[in-house]
GROMACS .gro file of C-alpha atoms in nm:
model
  459
    1MET     CA    1  -2.965  -0.941   1.432
    2LEU     CA    2  -2.917  -0.848   1.067
    3ASN     CA    3  -3.232  -0.851   0.856
    4PRO     CA    4  -3.255  -0.975   0.493
    5THR     CA    5  -3.225  -0.624   0.350
    6GLU     CA    6  -2.908  -0.554   0.547
    7ILE     CA    7  -2.760  -0.891   0.447
    8LYS     CA    8  -2.830  -0.823   0.077
    9SER     CA    9  -2.658  -0.488   0.118
   10ILE     CA   10  -2.347  -0.655   0.264
   11ILE     CA   11  -2.347  -0.912  -0.017
   12ALA     CA   12  -2.374  -0.637  -0.278
   13SER     CA   13  -2.074  -0.462  -0.120
   14GLY     CA   14  -1.868  -0.781  -0.154
   15GLU     CA   15  -1.602  -0.936   0.066
   16GLY     CA   16  -1.360  -0.705   0.239
   17TYR     CA   17  -1.209  -0.602   0.568
   18ASN     CA   18  -1.541  -0.657   0.749
   19ALA     CA   19  -1.709  -0.932   0.544
   20GLU     CA   20  -1.621  -1.292   0.462
   21PHE     CA   21  -1.829  -1.523   0.238
   22LYS     CA   22  -1.833  -1.904   0.240
   23VAL     CA   23  -2.033  -2.087  -0.024
   24SER     CA   24  -2.055  -2.394   0.201
   25ILE     CA   25  -1.936  -2.525   0.535
   26PRO     CA   26  -1.567  -2.617   0.492
   27SER     CA   27  -1.457  -2.967   0.583
   28LYS     CA   28  -1.251  -2.810   0.861
   29ILE     CA   29  -1.496  -2.604   1.062
   30LYS     CA   30  -1.200  -2.436   1.231
   31GLU     CA   31  -1.157  -2.230   0.911
   32ILE     CA   32  -1.477  -2.045   0.999
   33THR     CA   33  -1.363  -1.994   1.356
   34GLU     CA   34  -1.033  -1.848   1.237
   35GLU     CA   35  -1.227  -1.581   1.046
   36VAL     CA   36  -1.438  -1.510   1.355
   37CYS     CA   37  -1.125  -1.476   1.570
   38ALA     CA   38  -0.965  -1.243   1.314
   39PHE     CA   39  -1.271  -1.016   1.305
   40ALA     CA   40  -1.280  -1.001   1.686
   41ASN     CA   41  -0.916  -0.890   1.690
   42ALA     CA   42  -0.992  -0.615   1.437
   43SER     CA   43  -1.305  -0.404   1.386
   44GLY     CA   44  -1.557  -0.685   1.390
   45GLY     CA   45  -1.738  -0.821   1.087
   46VAL     CA   46  -1.979  -1.078   0.952
   47VAL     CA   47  -1.933  -1.428   0.813
   48LEU     CA   48  -2.199  -1.532   0.561
   49ILE     CA   49  -2.225  -1.902   0.476
   50GLY     CA   50  -2.418  -1.975   0.159
   51VAL     CA   51  -2.274  -1.694  -0.054
   52ASP     CA   52  -2.005  -1.746  -0.318
   53ASP     CA   53  -1.710  -1.525  -0.416
   54ALA     CA   54  -1.914  -1.373  -0.700
   55ASN     CA   55  -2.158  -1.231  -0.440
   56THR     CA   56  -2.429  -1.479  -0.546
   57ILE     CA   57  -2.667  -1.623  -0.288
   58LYS     CA   58  -2.648  -2.003  -0.313
   59GLY     CA   59  -2.812  -2.092   0.015
   60ILE     CA   60  -2.707  -2.348   0.273
   61THR     CA   61  -2.866  -2.625   0.476
   62ILE     CA   62  -2.733  -2.654   0.829
   63ASP     CA   63  -2.870  -2.923   1.057
   64ASN     CA   64  -2.851  -2.907   1.433
   65ALA     CA   65  -2.533  -3.117   1.446
   66LYS     CA   66  -2.341  -2.882   1.211
   67ARG     CA   67  -2.474  -2.576   1.386
   68SER     CA   68  -2.366  -2.716   1.718
   69ALA     CA   69  -2.021  -2.800   1.580
   70ILE     CA   70  -1.973  -2.442   1.455
   71GLN     CA   71  -2.088  -2.297   1.786
   72ASN     CA   72  -1.861  -2.531   1.983
   73SER     CA   73  -1.567  -2.431   1.765
   74ILE     CA   74  -1.638  -2.060   1.828
   75ASN     CA   75  -1.654  -2.138   2.200
   76GLU     CA   76  -1.290  -2.249   2.179
   77ILE     CA   77  -1.186  -1.886   2.127
   78SER     CA   78  -1.037  -1.739   2.442
   79PRO     CA   79  -1.139  -1.520   2.616
   80VAL     CA   80  -1.506  -1.596   2.566
   81LEU     CA   81  -1.648  -1.419   2.261
   82LYS     CA   82  -2.023  -1.377   2.219
   83CYS     CA   83  -2.138  -1.381   1.857
   84ASP     CA   84  -2.488  -1.380   1.709
   85PHE     CA   85  -2.533  -1.693   1.497
   86ASN     CA   86  -2.858  -1.710   1.300
   87ILE     CA   87  -3.012  -1.865   0.992
   88VAL     CA   88  -3.179  -1.594   0.782
   89GLU     CA   89  -3.391  -1.646   0.471
   90VAL     CA   90  -3.285  -1.416   0.189
   91ASP     CA   91  -3.462  -1.432  -0.148
   92GLY     CA   92  -3.603  -1.772  -0.060
   93LYS     CA   93  -3.269  -1.925   0.041
   94ASP     CA   94  -3.123  -1.982   0.387
   95ILE     CA   95  -2.794  -1.814   0.480
   96ALA     CA   96  -2.598  -1.873   0.798
   97VAL     CA   97  -2.502  -1.538   0.950
   98ILE     CA   98  -2.233  -1.502   1.216
   99GLU     CA   99  -2.205  -1.146   1.346
  100VAL     CA  100  -1.873  -1.081   1.516
  101PRO     CA  101  -1.818  -0.775   1.738
  102SER     CA  102  -1.488  -0.594   1.770
  103GLY     CA  103  -1.369  -0.763   2.086
  104GLN     CA  104  -1.326  -0.559   2.402
  105ASN     CA  105  -1.073  -0.802   2.549
  106LYS     CA  106  -0.813  -0.835   2.273
  107PRO     CA  107  -0.620  -1.042   2.194
  108TYR     CA  108  -0.852  -1.334   2.117
  109VAL     CA  109  -0.673  -1.665   2.079
  110LEU     CA  110  -0.772  -1.984   1.897
  111SER     CA  111  -0.572  -2.303   1.962
  112GLY     CA  112  -0.284  -2.096   2.093
  113ALA     CA  113  -0.271  -1.870   1.785
  114ILE     CA  114  -0.375  -1.511   1.722
  115TYR     CA  115  -0.561  -1.431   1.399
  116VAL     CA  116  -0.608  -1.077   1.267
  117ARG     CA  117  -0.782  -0.923   0.969
  118GLN     CA  118  -0.550  -0.760   0.713
  119GLY     CA  119  -0.743  -0.597   0.429
  120PRO     CA  120  -0.977  -0.860   0.280
  121ASN     CA  121  -0.785  -1.152   0.429
  122SER     CA  122  -0.725  -1.311   0.769
  123GLN     CA  123  -0.370  -1.372   0.884
  124LYS     CA  124  -0.225  -1.597   1.151
  125LEU     CA  125   0.047  -1.435   1.360
  126THR     CA  126   0.340  -1.672   1.378
  127THR     CA  127   0.643  -1.472   1.491
  128VAL     CA  128   0.734  -1.291   1.807
  129GLU     CA  129   0.764  -0.966   1.607
  130GLU     CA  130   0.414  -1.004   1.468
  131MET     CA  131   0.265  -1.067   1.810
  132ARG     CA  132   0.458  -0.780   1.967
  133ASP     CA  133   0.327  -0.544   1.701
  134PHE     CA  134  -0.027  -0.671   1.750
  135PHE     CA  135  -0.013  -0.615   2.125
  136GLN     CA  136   0.114  -0.261   2.065
  137GLN     CA  137  -0.172  -0.194   1.824
  138ALA     CA  138  -0.430  -0.359   2.049
  139ASP     CA  139  -0.319  -0.140   2.336
  140LYS     CA  140  -0.366   0.186   2.152
  141ILE     CA  141  -0.621   0.062   1.891
  142TYR     CA  142  -0.559   0.100   1.519
  143PHE     CA  143  -0.564   0.471   1.443
  144ASP     CA  144  -0.819   0.437   1.165
  145ASP     CA  145  -1.050   0.232   1.388
  146ALA     CA  146  -1.048   0.482   1.677
  147ILE     CA  147  -1.335   0.727   1.728
  148CYS     CA  148  -1.302   1.080   1.589
  149LYS     CA  149  -1.489   1.238   1.878
  150LYS     CA  150  -1.520   1.589   1.733
  151ALA     CA  151  -1.653   1.483   1.393
  152ASN     CA  152  -2.023   1.482   1.309
  153ILE     CA  153  -2.156   1.261   1.032
  154ASP     CA  154  -2.409   1.523   0.913
  155GLU     CA  155  -2.168   1.817   0.913
  156ASP     CA  156  -1.824   1.670   0.838
  157ILE     CA  157  -1.888   1.398   0.578
  158ALA     CA  158  -1.923   1.506   0.214
  159LYS     CA  159  -2.190   1.328   0.008
  160GLU     CA  160  -1.982   1.385  -0.305
  161ASN     CA  161  -1.692   1.189  -0.153
  162ILE     CA  162  -1.922   0.895  -0.081
  163LYS     CA  163  -2.050   0.914  -0.438
  164THR     CA  164  -1.694   0.904  -0.573
  165PHE     CA  165  -1.612   0.603  -0.355
  166ARG     CA  166  -1.924   0.417  -0.470
  167PHE     CA  167  -1.834   0.473  -0.834
  168GLU     CA  168  -1.470   0.369  -0.799
  169ALA     CA  169  -1.563   0.066  -0.586
  170GLY     CA  170  -1.844  -0.043  -0.818
  171LEU     CA  171  -2.103  -0.006  -0.541
  172VAL     CA  172  -2.366   0.182  -0.740
  173ASN     CA  173  -2.670   0.031  -0.571
  174ALA     CA  174  -2.969   0.134  -0.366
  175THR     CA  175  -2.797   0.090  -0.030
  176SER     CA  176  -2.825   0.410   0.173
  177ASP     CA  177  -2.513   0.598   0.277
  178GLU     CA  178  -2.593   0.521   0.638
  179GLN     CA  179  -2.615   0.148   0.567
  180LEU     CA  180  -2.294   0.162   0.362
  181PHE     CA  181  -2.108   0.317   0.656
  182THR     CA  182  -2.249   0.049   0.884
  183ASN     CA  183  -2.153  -0.232   0.645
  184LEU     CA  184  -1.798  -0.102   0.613
  185LYS     CA  185  -1.763  -0.051   0.991
  186LEU     CA  186  -1.692   0.320   0.946
  187VAL     CA  187  -1.907   0.405   1.248
  188THR     CA  188  -1.936   0.260   1.595
  189ASP     CA  189  -2.248   0.084   1.717
  190ASP     CA  190  -2.375   0.413   1.857
  191GLY     CA  191  -2.314   0.601   1.532
  192GLN     CA  192  -1.984   0.778   1.605
  193LEU     CA  193  -1.745   0.830   1.316
  194LYS     CA  194  -1.410   0.655   1.310
  195ASN     CA  195  -1.088   0.830   1.210
  196GLY     CA  196  -1.071   0.623   0.890
  197ALA     CA  197  -1.416   0.747   0.784
  198VAL     CA  198  -1.316   1.112   0.830
  199LEU     CA  199  -0.986   1.067   0.644
  200PHE     CA  200  -1.162   0.894   0.354
  201PHE     CA  201  -1.491   1.083   0.329
  202GLY     CA  202  -1.449   1.405   0.525
  203SER     CA  203  -1.528   1.742   0.370
  204ASN     CA  204  -1.223   1.887   0.549
  205PRO     CA  205  -1.014   1.606   0.705
  206GLU     CA  206  -0.720   1.835   0.789
  207LYS     CA  207  -0.951   2.016   1.031
  208PHE     CA  208  -0.915   1.711   1.254
  209PHE     CA  209  -0.578   1.574   1.138
  210GLU     CA  210  -0.348   1.865   1.054
  211LYS     CA  211  -0.049   1.655   0.947
  212ALA     CA  212  -0.246   1.391   0.755
  213VAL     CA  213  -0.154   1.557   0.425
  214ILE     CA  214   0.109   1.520   0.153
  215ARG     CA  215   0.377   1.785   0.107
  216CYS     CA  216   0.517   1.802  -0.248
  217VAL     CA  217   0.849   1.984  -0.297
  218ALA     CA  218   1.058   2.033  -0.611
  219PHE     CA  219   1.425   2.128  -0.582
  220GLU     CA  220   1.672   2.271  -0.829
  221GLY     CA  221   1.972   2.041  -0.855
  222THR     CA  222   2.041   1.729  -0.652
  223ASP     CA  223   2.031   1.870  -0.299
  224LYS     CA  224   1.785   2.070  -0.088
  225ARG     CA  225   1.938   2.416  -0.115
  226TYR     CA  226   1.699   2.568  -0.370
  227ILE     CA  227   1.323   2.505  -0.359
  228VAL     CA  228   1.140   2.582  -0.683
  229ASP     CA  229   0.792   2.459  -0.584
  230ASP     CA  230   0.629   2.367  -0.254
  231LYS     CA  231   0.266   2.260  -0.221
  232VAL     CA  232   0.060   2.080   0.044
  233MET     CA  233  -0.206   1.841  -0.087
  234THR     CA  234  -0.513   1.833   0.135
  235GLY     CA  235  -0.855   1.670   0.121
  236THR     CA  236  -0.952   1.306   0.152
  237LEU     CA  237  -0.683   1.043   0.115
  238TYR     CA  238  -0.804   0.967  -0.238
  239GLN     CA  239  -0.800   1.337  -0.329
  240GLN     CA  240  -0.445   1.371  -0.191
  241TYR     CA  241  -0.341   1.081  -0.413
  242GLN     CA  242  -0.501   1.240  -0.721
  243LYS     CA  243  -0.352   1.585  -0.655
  244SER     CA  244  -0.006   1.439  -0.594
  245MET     CA  245  -0.013   1.243  -0.919
  246ILE     CA  246  -0.113   1.557  -1.113
  247TRP     CA  247   0.168   1.752  -0.946
  248LEU     CA  248   0.424   1.482  -1.024
  249LYS     CA  249   0.314   1.475  -1.386
  250SER     CA  250   0.386   1.848  -1.409
  251LYS     CA  251   0.741   1.800  -1.277
  252LEU     CA  252   0.849   1.496  -1.477
  253ASP     CA  253   0.897   1.430  -1.848
  254VAL     CA  254   0.586   1.275  -2.001
  255ARG     CA  255   0.564   1.154  -2.362
  256TYR     CA  256   0.258   1.040  -2.553
  257ASP     CA  257   0.216   0.725  -2.759
  258ILE     CA  258   0.057   0.798  -3.100
  259GLU     CA  259  -0.151   0.480  -3.079
  260GLY     CA  260  -0.417   0.711  -2.937
  261GLU     CA  261  -0.521   0.793  -3.295
  262GLY     CA  262  -0.871   0.715  -3.416
  263GLY     CA  263  -1.052   0.860  -3.119
  264LYS     CA  264  -0.861   0.658  -2.861
  265PRO     CA  265  -0.699   0.846  -2.573
  266ARG     CA  266  -0.326   0.895  -2.606
  267LYS     CA  267  -0.114   0.675  -2.384
  268GLU     CA  268   0.102   0.870  -2.142
  269LEU     CA  269   0.458   0.747  -2.099
  270TRP     CA  270   0.618   0.887  -1.783
  271GLU     CA  271   0.997   0.898  -1.753
  272ILE     CA  272   0.946   0.694  -1.433
  273PRO     CA  273   0.646   0.459  -1.471
  274GLU     CA  274   0.324   0.610  -1.340
  275THR     CA  275   0.241   0.273  -1.183
  276ALA     CA  276   0.540   0.299  -0.949
  277PHE     CA  277   0.418   0.633  -0.812
  278LYS     CA  278   0.063   0.503  -0.775
  279GLU     CA  279   0.182   0.206  -0.569
  280ILE     CA  280   0.412   0.412  -0.348
  281ILE     CA  281   0.167   0.695  -0.275
  282ILE     CA  282  -0.134   0.472  -0.208
  283ASN     CA  283   0.070   0.247   0.018
  284SER     CA  284   0.209   0.552   0.200
  285LEU     CA  285  -0.144   0.674   0.268
  286ALA     CA  286  -0.261   0.329   0.377
  287HIS     CA  287   0.037   0.231   0.594
  288ARG     CA  288   0.172   0.555   0.744
  289ASP     CA  289   0.180   0.602   1.119
  290TYR     CA  290  -0.101   0.851   1.178
  291TYR     CA  291  -0.019   0.854   1.548
  292ASP     CA  292   0.295   1.049   1.455
  293LYS     CA  293   0.145   1.399   1.455
  294GLY     CA  294   0.472   1.577   1.383
  295ALA     CA  295   0.541   1.442   1.035
  296ARG     CA  296   0.376   1.433   0.694
  297ILE     CA  297   0.412   1.224   0.383
  298THR     CA  298   0.657   1.405   0.156
  299ILE     CA  299   0.725   1.379  -0.217
  300GLU     CA  300   1.055   1.542  -0.317
  301VAL     CA  301   1.164   1.586  -0.679
  302PHE     CA  302   1.532   1.644  -0.759
  303ASP     CA  303   1.711   1.664  -1.092
  304ASP     CA  304   1.828   1.303  -1.059
  305ARG     CA  305   1.567   1.132  -0.841
  306VAL     CA  306   1.229   1.135  -0.667
  307GLU     CA  307   1.205   1.051  -0.295
  308ILE     CA  308   0.876   0.962  -0.123
  309SER     CA  309   0.873   0.930   0.256
  310ASN     CA  310   0.604   0.856   0.509
  311PRO     CA  311   0.605   0.847   0.891
  312GLY     CA  312   0.668   0.506   1.038
  313GLY     CA  313   0.929   0.255   0.935
  314LEU     CA  314   0.872  -0.112   0.862
  315VAL     CA  315   0.595  -0.254   1.081
  316SER     CA  316   0.758  -0.471   1.344
  317ALA     CA  317   0.534  -0.761   1.245
  318VAL     CA  318   0.739  -0.790   0.924
  319PRO     CA  319   1.103  -0.896   0.971
  320LYS     CA  320   1.353  -0.716   0.746
  321SER     CA  321   1.428  -1.047   0.578
  322GLU     CA  322   1.062  -1.066   0.470
  323PHE     CA  323   1.042  -0.709   0.336
  324GLY     CA  324   0.880  -0.707  -0.008
  325LYS     CA  325   0.743  -1.059   0.039
  326ARG     CA  326   0.473  -0.993   0.298
  327SER     CA  327   0.316  -0.700   0.473
  328ALA     CA  328   0.101  -0.587   0.763
  329SER     CA  329  -0.105  -0.271   0.768
  330ARG     CA  330  -0.105  -0.012   1.043
  331ASN     CA  331  -0.446   0.098   0.914
  332PRO     CA  332  -0.643  -0.207   0.797
  333LEU     CA  333  -0.971  -0.012   0.769
  334ILE     CA  334  -0.814   0.242   0.530
  335PHE     CA  335  -0.635  -0.035   0.340
  336GLY     CA  336  -0.966  -0.214   0.298
  337LEU     CA  337  -1.128   0.098   0.148
  338PHE     CA  338  -0.844   0.142  -0.101
  339GLU     CA  339  -0.872  -0.228  -0.183
  340ARG     CA  340  -1.241  -0.187  -0.262
  341MET     CA  341  -1.152   0.097  -0.498
  342ARG     CA  342  -0.910  -0.145  -0.669
  343LEU     CA  343  -0.618   0.085  -0.595
  344VAL     CA  344  -0.428  -0.180  -0.402
  345GLU     CA  345  -0.410  -0.552  -0.465
  346GLN     CA  346  -0.299  -0.834  -0.240
  347ILE     CA  347  -0.131  -0.686   0.064
  348GLY     CA  348   0.247  -0.713   0.039
  349SER     CA  349   0.262  -0.722  -0.344
  350GLY     CA  350   0.328  -0.350  -0.399
  351ILE     CA  351   0.705  -0.364  -0.345
  352THR     CA  352   0.744  -0.639  -0.604
  353ARG     CA  353   0.531  -0.447  -0.854
  354ILE     CA  354   0.741  -0.130  -0.810
  355ARG     CA  355   1.060  -0.328  -0.868
  356ASP     CA  356   0.912  -0.499  -1.174
  357VAL     CA  357   0.793  -0.183  -1.353
  358MET     CA  358   1.128  -0.009  -1.294
  359ASN     CA  359   1.311  -0.314  -1.428
  360ASP     CA  360   1.080  -0.337  -1.732
  361GLU     CA  361   1.173   0.020  -1.827
  362GLY     CA  362   1.544  -0.047  -1.783
  363LEU     CA  363   1.568   0.197  -1.492
  364THR     CA  364   1.778   0.175  -1.177
  365PRO     CA  365   1.600  -0.045  -0.919
  366PRO     CA  366   1.410   0.144  -0.647
  367GLU     CA  367   1.594   0.206  -0.320
  368PHE     CA  368   1.413   0.146   0.010
  369ASN     CA  369   1.502   0.283   0.353
  370ILE     CA  370   1.285   0.104   0.609
  371ASP     CA  371   1.427   0.257   0.927
  372GLY     CA  372   1.256   0.560   1.084
  373MET     CA  373   1.079   0.732   0.798
  374PHE     CA  374   0.990   0.477   0.531
  375THR     CA  375   1.152   0.619   0.215
  376VAL     CA  376   1.147   0.505  -0.147
  377THR     CA  377   1.394   0.658  -0.393
  378LEU     CA  378   1.333   0.632  -0.767
  379ARG     CA  379   1.624   0.735  -0.990
  380ARG     CA  380   1.532   0.946  -1.293
  381PRO     CA  381   1.671   0.848  -1.633
  382PHE     CA  382   1.941   1.077  -1.768
  383ASP     CA  383   2.118   1.142  -2.099
  384PHE     CA  384   2.415   0.913  -2.053
  385GLU     CA  385   2.602   1.017  -2.370
  386LYS     CA  386   2.586   1.389  -2.290
  387TRP     CA  387   2.695   1.319  -1.935
  388VAL     CA  388   2.983   1.087  -2.018
  389GLU     CA  389   3.115   1.339  -2.274
  390LYS     CA  390   3.189   1.572  -1.985
  391TRP     CA  391   3.408   1.301  -1.831
  392VAL     CA  392   3.582   1.173  -2.145
  393GLU     CA  393   3.894   1.384  -2.096
  394LYS     CA  394   3.928   1.270  -1.734
  395LEU     CA  395   3.861   0.897  -1.785
  396THR     CA  396   4.042   0.625  -1.977
  397ASP     CA  397   3.863   0.449  -2.261
  398ASN     CA  398   3.822   0.134  -2.052
  399ARG     CA  399   3.650   0.324  -1.772
  400VAL     CA  400   3.411   0.487  -2.017
  401LYS     CA  401   3.336   0.143  -2.163
  402ILE     CA  402   3.262   0.006  -1.814
  403LEU     CA  403   3.023   0.292  -1.742
  404ARG     CA  404   2.851   0.238  -2.077
  405GLU     CA  405   2.806  -0.134  -2.010
  406VAL     CA  406   2.664  -0.062  -1.664
  407HIS     CA  407   2.431   0.200  -1.810
  408ASN     CA  408   2.297  -0.058  -2.057
  409ASN     CA  409   2.265  -0.329  -1.793
  410HIS     CA  410   2.282  -0.239  -1.425
  411LYS     CA  411   2.310  -0.612  -1.337
  412VAL     CA  412   2.606  -0.678  -1.568
  413THR     CA  413   2.855  -0.919  -1.411
  414LYS     CA  414   3.230  -0.867  -1.385
  415LYS     CA  415   3.276  -1.166  -1.616
  416GLU     CA  416   3.057  -0.996  -1.876
  417LEU     CA  417   3.253  -0.673  -1.829
  418GLU     CA  418   3.579  -0.859  -1.897
  419GLN     CA  419   3.441  -0.984  -2.228
  420ALA     CA  420   3.282  -0.652  -2.331
  421VAL     CA  421   3.578  -0.430  -2.241
  422GLY     CA  422   3.847  -0.683  -2.336
  423ILE     CA  423   4.063  -0.666  -2.024
  424SER     CA  424   4.148  -0.902  -1.739
  425ALA     CA  425   3.951  -0.954  -1.419
  426SER     CA  426   4.213  -0.770  -1.210
  427ALA     CA  427   4.206  -0.476  -1.454
  428ILE     CA  428   3.825  -0.464  -1.427
  429ASP     CA  429   3.854  -0.454  -1.047
  430ASN     CA  430   4.116  -0.176  -1.058
  431ASN     CA  431   3.909   0.040  -1.293
  432ILE     CA  432   3.594  -0.013  -1.090
  433ASP     CA  433   3.780   0.093  -0.776
  434VAL     CA  434   3.882   0.418  -0.948
  435LEU     CA  435   3.522   0.484  -1.064
  436LYS     CA  436   3.403   0.421  -0.709
  437ASP     CA  437   3.665   0.660  -0.567
  438LEU     CA  438   3.546   0.928  -0.811
  439GLY     CA  439   3.189   0.870  -0.690
  440LEU     CA  440   3.068   0.776  -1.038
  441LEU     CA  441   2.987   0.413  -0.966
  442SER     CA  442   2.858   0.225  -0.664
  443ARG     CA  443   2.737  -0.122  -0.586
  444GLU     CA  444   2.401  -0.183  -0.417
  445GLY     CA  445   2.345  -0.518  -0.248
  446SER     CA  446   2.551  -0.835  -0.270
  447ASP     CA  447   2.787  -0.938  -0.548
  448LYS     CA  448   2.540  -1.203  -0.661
  449GLY     CA  449   2.199  -1.041  -0.613
  450GLY     CA  450   2.287  -0.671  -0.621
  451TYR     CA  451   2.324  -0.417  -0.901
  452TRP     CA  452   2.542  -0.128  -1.017
  453LYS     CA  453   2.437   0.234  -0.985
  454ILE     CA  454   2.580   0.521  -1.186
  455ASN     CA  455   2.589   0.850  -0.996
  456PRO     CA  456   2.560   1.125  -1.263
  457ILE     CA  457   2.772   1.385  -1.085
  458LEU     CA  458   2.954   1.641  -1.298
  459PRO     CA  459   3.333   1.690  -1.312
   0.00000   0.00000   0.00000
């Protein structure tokens, strides 16, 4: 049973992968039971009733009838799940505390549905693909939630890494490191470290997970014949992210906005928005398949593009038609830690954000390969005028005009091209076919929702 000090520590840490707050008993008590079921199907957790979203203790009054109704609702979970349900006084106010273990007989079902915890939210599995993926994960256990048997909390966890996490997550309070690890479910009930804890806080994580690193490679040209730089980023997952961003900055063009005058820091303007790289790298670290011990996350820089790949394609719980609209994490414990550091937002929103920032900068939309290795390709901007000059003698004026219009607006329609170039629809089609045959122009996606892509090859 959690004591008042432990409960205050959980409240101070805020809601997350292992904690859910309710300011009052919802009109539909089943909403509480859904959270309980989701925790049981994940790493366990605690539901606190009488605490609001701002982590303020409001207190709650629960009579015997309401308590019985909540307990009866929990009893509807199948197979039987034993949870501690207590009323605890904290700072003079009563809080209902439901402690949920990580179930040993997954999956747990409520009213014929499976609920799972994804980051700070609970999700109902509704499709066959989602359920199939859950059963696969339940059979082998989420990698980040499994025990790292060879790791020792006193020898293999760095205090400095915990300090960094506390600062970034805004958890600068008196809670001990041991209690923090307990609150965040980073250790088992008998004190053994989980893989996610070692990857996030370990002094030398690669000692236990050799391939859980990021390889950064820069090539000369547009293919892989000539390597000009090759580095492996090690350390905690957060350190790998930081090192990779620094490396990328050294390989790309970065300008500075002069609005930094007057003592303000200068604003860095990356040729490809820094935000896009942040989203891709963090999501790669959070969602990669760590069970694949033969592959690493790779960041590859070419003259015309940057490709970032991570082991594991699209999680089977997400149909291809729903890609970019919703998501499911292979490593919900790790995702929850990144979420606490405010490095990821609502799960499933990263793809949209990457597309938006590329569009805002007038760059070619990102390209996603979701089969096998999950790969994102970001096209680098290039000097169109210098490039097209090299083709002027080999292209007609109309074809140069088409390329220029596409360069200015990669979603330009054929109707708009007719008006801009001043030729008929059939002539537009013929010229586009020639540009495609030369490899200079290609179409990505459908006629209605797709876009044009210029391929800056040289004559």
